[in-house]
């Protein structure tokens, strides 16, 4: 969306540790709080995978449309590949 986004790209190339996990959480909260379609963030769980250099972000939130509880799971890779940095 052109009016909001996240700062997750700032984690590219950084080691996965307690500090970067909390930054990941902060960046996700900031991005979700900008989205007018989200009524409430219920939970954000972040797991890490050191081998594959990724965060898995699992978000539960309610929608303003029907107050329905929704779930979003997002894998964010922070390693440098031959093609450059990547996240999905």
mmCIF file with all atom_site columns, C-alpha atoms in Angstrom:
data_model
loop_
_atom_site.group_PDB
_atom_site.id
_atom_site.type_symbol
_atom_site.label_atom_id
_atom_site.label_alt_id
_atom_site.label_comp_id
_atom_site.label_asym_id
_atom_site.label_entity_id
_atom_site.label_seq_id
_atom_site.pdbx_PDB_ins_code
_atom_site.Cartn_x
_atom_site.Cartn_y
_atom_site.Cartn_z
_atom_site.occupancy
_atom_site.B_iso_or_equiv
_atom_site.pdbx_formal_charge
_atom_site.auth_seq_id
_atom_site.auth_comp_id
_atom_site.auth_asym_id
_atom_site.auth_atom_id
_atom_site.pdbx_PDB_model_num
ATOM 1  C CA . UNK A 1 1  ? 0.000   0.000   0.000  1.00 0.00 ? 1  UNK A CA 1
ATOM 2  C CA . UNK A 1 2  ? 1.476   3.387   -0.932 1.00 0.00 ? 2  UNK A CA 1
ATOM 3  C CA . UNK A 1 3  ? 0.593   5.103   2.363  1.00 0.00 ? 3  UNK A CA 1
ATOM 4  C CA . UNK A 1 4  ? 2.220   2.700   4.807  1.00 0.00 ? 4  UNK A CA 1
ATOM 5  C CA . UNK A 1 5  ? 4.851   -0.007  5.060  1.00 0.00 ? 5  UNK A CA 1
ATOM 6  C CA . UNK A 1 6  ? 7.339   -1.560  7.432  1.00 0.00 ? 6  UNK A CA 1
ATOM 7  C CA . UNK A 1 7  ? 10.922  -1.103  8.466  1.00 0.00 ? 7  UNK A CA 1
ATOM 8  C CA . UNK A 1 8  ? 11.633  -4.858  8.304  1.00 0.00 ? 8  UNK A CA 1
ATOM 9  C CA . UNK A 1 9  ? 14.145  -4.246  5.534  1.00 0.00 ? 9  UNK A CA 1
ATOM 10 C CA . UNK A 1 10 ? 16.420  -2.708  8.185  1.00 0.00 ? 10 UNK A CA 1
ATOM 11 C CA . UNK A 1 11 ? 16.959  -6.218  9.593  1.00 0.00 ? 11 UNK A CA 1
ATOM 12 C CA . UNK A 1 12 ? 18.406  -7.591  6.350  1.00 0.00 ? 12 UNK A CA 1
ATOM 13 C CA . UNK A 1 13 ? 21.913  -8.901  6.943  1.00 0.00 ? 13 UNK A CA 1
ATOM 14 C CA . UNK A 1 14 ? 21.716  -8.525  10.736 1.00 0.00 ? 14 UNK A CA 1
ATOM 15 C CA . UNK A 1 15 ? 22.266  -11.437 13.091 1.00 0.00 ? 15 UNK A CA 1
ATOM 16 C CA . UNK A 1 16 ? 19.160  -12.964 14.601 1.00 0.00 ? 16 UNK A CA 1
ATOM 17 C CA . UNK A 1 17 ? 19.243  -12.362 18.354 1.00 0.00 ? 17 UNK A CA 1
ATOM 18 C CA . UNK A 1 18 ? 17.018  -11.107 21.161 1.00 0.00 ? 18 UNK A CA 1
ATOM 19 C CA . UNK A 1 19 ? 17.456  -7.468  20.136 1.00 0.00 ? 19 UNK A CA 1
ATOM 20 C CA . UNK A 1 20 ? 16.620  -8.027  16.482 1.00 0.00 ? 20 UNK A CA 1
ATOM 21 C CA . UNK A 1 21 ? 13.608  -10.186 17.407 1.00 0.00 ? 21 UNK A CA 1
ATOM 22 C CA . UNK A 1 22 ? 12.260  -7.258  19.442 1.00 0.00 ? 22 UNK A CA 1
ATOM 23 C CA . UNK A 1 23 ? 12.985  -4.864  16.561 1.00 0.00 ? 23 UNK A CA 1
ATOM 24 C CA . UNK A 1 24 ? 11.109  -7.226  14.251 1.00 0.00 ? 24 UNK A CA 1
ATOM 25 C CA . UNK A 1 25 ? 8.152   -7.166  16.645 1.00 0.00 ? 25 UNK A CA 1
ATOM 26 C CA . UNK A 1 26 ? 8.278   -3.358  16.853 1.00 0.00 ? 26 UNK A CA 1
ATOM 27 C CA . UNK A 1 27 ? 8.405   -2.963  13.060 1.00 0.00 ? 27 UNK A CA 1
ATOM 28 C CA . UNK A 1 28 ? 5.449   -5.335  12.632 1.00 0.00 ? 28 UNK A CA 1
ATOM 29 C CA . UNK A 1 29 ? 3.383   -3.484  15.257 1.00 0.00 ? 29 UNK A CA 1
ATOM 30 C CA . UNK A 1 30 ? 4.192   -0.116  13.678 1.00 0.00 ? 30 UNK A CA 1
ATOM 31 C CA . UNK A 1 31 ? 3.191   -1.354  10.215 1.00 0.00 ? 31 UNK A CA 1
ATOM 32 C CA . UNK A 1 32 ? -0.037  -2.958  11.420 1.00 0.00 ? 32 UNK A CA 1
ATOM 33 C CA . UNK A 1 33 ? -1.000  0.150   13.377 1.00 0.00 ? 33 UNK A CA 1
ATOM 34 C CA . UNK A 1 34 ? -0.828  2.117   10.114 1.00 0.00 ? 34 UNK A CA 1
ATOM 35 C CA . UNK A 1 35 ? -3.283  -0.203  8.372  1.00 0.00 ? 35 UNK A CA 1
ATOM 36 C CA . UNK A 1 36 ? -6.811  1.256   8.657  1.00 0.00 ? 36 UNK A CA 1
ATOM 37 C CA . UNK A 1 37 ? -8.367  -2.183  8.057  1.00 0.00 ? 37 UNK A CA 1
ATOM 38 C CA . UNK A 1 38 ? -7.075  -3.547  11.364 1.00 0.00 ? 38 UNK A CA 1
ATOM 39 C CA . UNK A 1 39 ? -9.232  -2.927  14.417 1.00 0.00 ? 39 UNK A CA 1
ATOM 40 C CA . UNK A 1 40 ? -7.010  -4.608  17.025 1.00 0.00 ? 40 UNK A CA 1
ATOM 41 C CA . UNK A 1 41 ? -3.790  -6.593  17.180 1.00 0.00 ? 41 UNK A CA 1
ATOM 42 C CA . UNK A 1 42 ? -4.467  -9.581  19.410 1.00 0.00 ? 42 UNK A CA 1
ATOM 43 C CA . UNK A 1 43 ? -1.068  -11.269 19.358 1.00 0.00 ? 43 UNK A CA 1
ATOM 44 C CA . UNK A 1 44 ? 2.272   -11.366 17.586 1.00 0.00 ? 44 UNK A CA 1
ATOM 45 C CA . UNK A 1 45 ? 4.423   -14.464 17.967 1.00 0.00 ? 45 UNK A CA 1
ATOM 46 C CA . UNK A 1 46 ? 7.880   -14.536 16.433 1.00 0.00 ? 46 UNK A CA 1
ATOM 47 C CA . UNK A 1 47 ? 9.967   -17.662 16.045 1.00 0.00 ? 47 UNK A CA 1
ATOM 48 C CA . UNK A 1 48 ? 13.432  -17.780 14.569 1.00 0.00 ? 48 UNK A CA 1
ATOM 49 C CA . UNK A 1 49 ? 15.332  -20.233 12.429 1.00 0.00 ? 49 UNK A CA 1
ATOM 50 C CA . UNK A 1 50 ? 19.085  -19.661 12.684 1.00 0.00 ? 50 UNK A CA 1
ATOM 51 C CA . UNK A 1 51 ? 19.911  -22.276 10.032 1.00 0.00 ? 51 UNK A CA 1
ATOM 52 C CA . UNK A 1 52 ? 17.762  -20.648 7.347  1.00 0.00 ? 52 UNK A CA 1
ATOM 53 C CA . UNK A 1 53 ? 18.233  -17.131 8.743  1.00 0.00 ? 53 UNK A CA 1
ATOM 54 C CA . UNK A 1 54 ? 14.554  -16.302 8.998  1.00 0.00 ? 54 UNK A CA 1
ATOM 55 C CA . UNK A 1 55 ? 11.906  -14.979 11.324 1.00 0.00 ? 55 UNK A CA 1
ATOM 56 C CA . UNK A 1 56 ? 8.427   -16.446 11.217 1.00 0.00 ? 56 UNK A CA 1
ATOM 57 C CA . UNK A 1 57 ? 5.906   -13.823 12.297 1.00 0.00 ? 57 UNK A CA 1
ATOM 58 C CA . UNK A 1 58 ? 2.466   -15.087 13.309 1.00 0.00 ? 58 UNK A CA 1
ATOM 59 C CA . UNK A 1 59 ? -0.059  -12.281 13.790 1.00 0.00 ? 59 UNK A CA 1
ATOM 60 C CA . UNK A 1 60 ? -3.636  -12.544 15.052 1.00 0.00 ? 60 UNK A CA 1
ATOM 61 C CA . UNK A 1 61 ? -5.799  -9.439  14.608 1.00 0.00 ? 61 UNK A CA 1
ATOM 62 C CA . UNK A 1 62 ? -9.377  -8.331  14.137 1.00 0.00 ? 62 UNK A CA 1
ATOM 63 C CA . UNK A 1 63 ? -10.702 -6.661  11.017 1.00 0.00 ? 63 UNK A CA 1
ATOM 64 C CA . UNK A 1 64 ? -12.746 -3.456  11.091 1.00 0.00 ? 64 UNK A CA 1
ATOM 65 C CA . UNK A 1 65 ? -15.039 -4.864  8.398  1.00 0.00 ? 65 UNK A CA 1
ATOM 66 C CA . UNK A 1 66 ? -16.716 -7.548  10.470 1.00 0.00 ? 66 UNK A CA 1
ATOM 67 C CA . UNK A 1 67 ? -14.642 -7.690  13.657 1.00 0.00 ? 67 UNK A CA 1
ATOM 68 C CA . UNK A 1 68 ? -13.558 -11.164 12.560 1.00 0.00 ? 68 UNK A CA 1
ATOM 69 C CA . UNK A 1 69 ? -10.369 -12.605 14.053 1.00 0.00 ? 69 UNK A CA 1
ATOM 70 C CA . UNK A 1 70 ? -7.812  -13.236 11.310 1.00 0.00 ? 70 UNK A CA 1
ATOM 71 C CA . UNK A 1 71 ? -4.377  -14.849 11.271 1.00 0.00 ? 71 UNK A CA 1
ATOM 72 C CA . UNK A 1 72 ? -1.359  -13.997 9.115  1.00 0.00 ? 72 UNK A CA 1
ATOM 73 C CA . UNK A 1 73 ? 1.901   -15.963 9.064  1.00 0.00 ? 73 UNK A CA 1
ATOM 74 C CA . UNK A 1 74 ? 4.872   -14.356 7.357  1.00 0.00 ? 74 UNK A CA 1
ATOM 75 C CA . UNK A 1 75 ? 8.381   -15.745 6.776  1.00 0.00 ? 75 UNK A CA 1
ATOM 76 C CA . UNK A 1 76 ? 11.045  -13.047 6.667  1.00 0.00 ? 76 UNK A CA 1
ATOM 77 C CA . UNK A 1 77 ? 14.488  -14.180 5.452  1.00 0.00 ? 77 UNK A CA 1
ATOM 78 C CA . UNK A 1 78 ? 17.430  -11.990 6.447  1.00 0.00 ? 78 UNK A CA 1
ATOM 79 C CA . UNK A 1 79 ? 20.338  -13.812 4.850  1.00 0.00 ? 79 UNK A CA 1
ATOM 80 C CA . UNK A 1 80 ? 22.356  -12.612 1.913  1.00 0.00 ? 80 UNK A CA 1
ATOM 81 C CA . UNK A 1 81 ? 21.940  -14.858 -1.101 1.00 0.00 ? 81 UNK A CA 1
ATOM 82 C CA . UNK A 1 82 ? 23.820  -14.864 -4.391 1.00 0.00 ? 82 UNK A CA 1
ATOM 83 C CA . UNK A 1 83 ? 21.091  -12.638 -5.802 1.00 0.00 ? 83 UNK A CA 1
ATOM 84 C CA . UNK A 1 84 ? 21.220  -10.217 -2.870 1.00 0.00 ? 84 UNK A CA 1
ATOM 85 C CA . UNK A 1 85 ? 19.067  -9.849  0.209  1.00 0.00 ? 85 UNK A CA 1
ATOM 86 C CA . UNK A 1 86 ? 15.634  -11.401 0.191  1.00 0.00 ? 86 UNK A CA 1
ATOM 87 C CA . UNK A 1 87 ? 12.428  -11.568 2.137  1.00 0.00 ? 87 UNK A CA 1
ATOM 88 C CA . UNK A 1 88 ? 9.161   -13.238 1.271  1.00 0.00 ? 88 UNK A CA 1
#
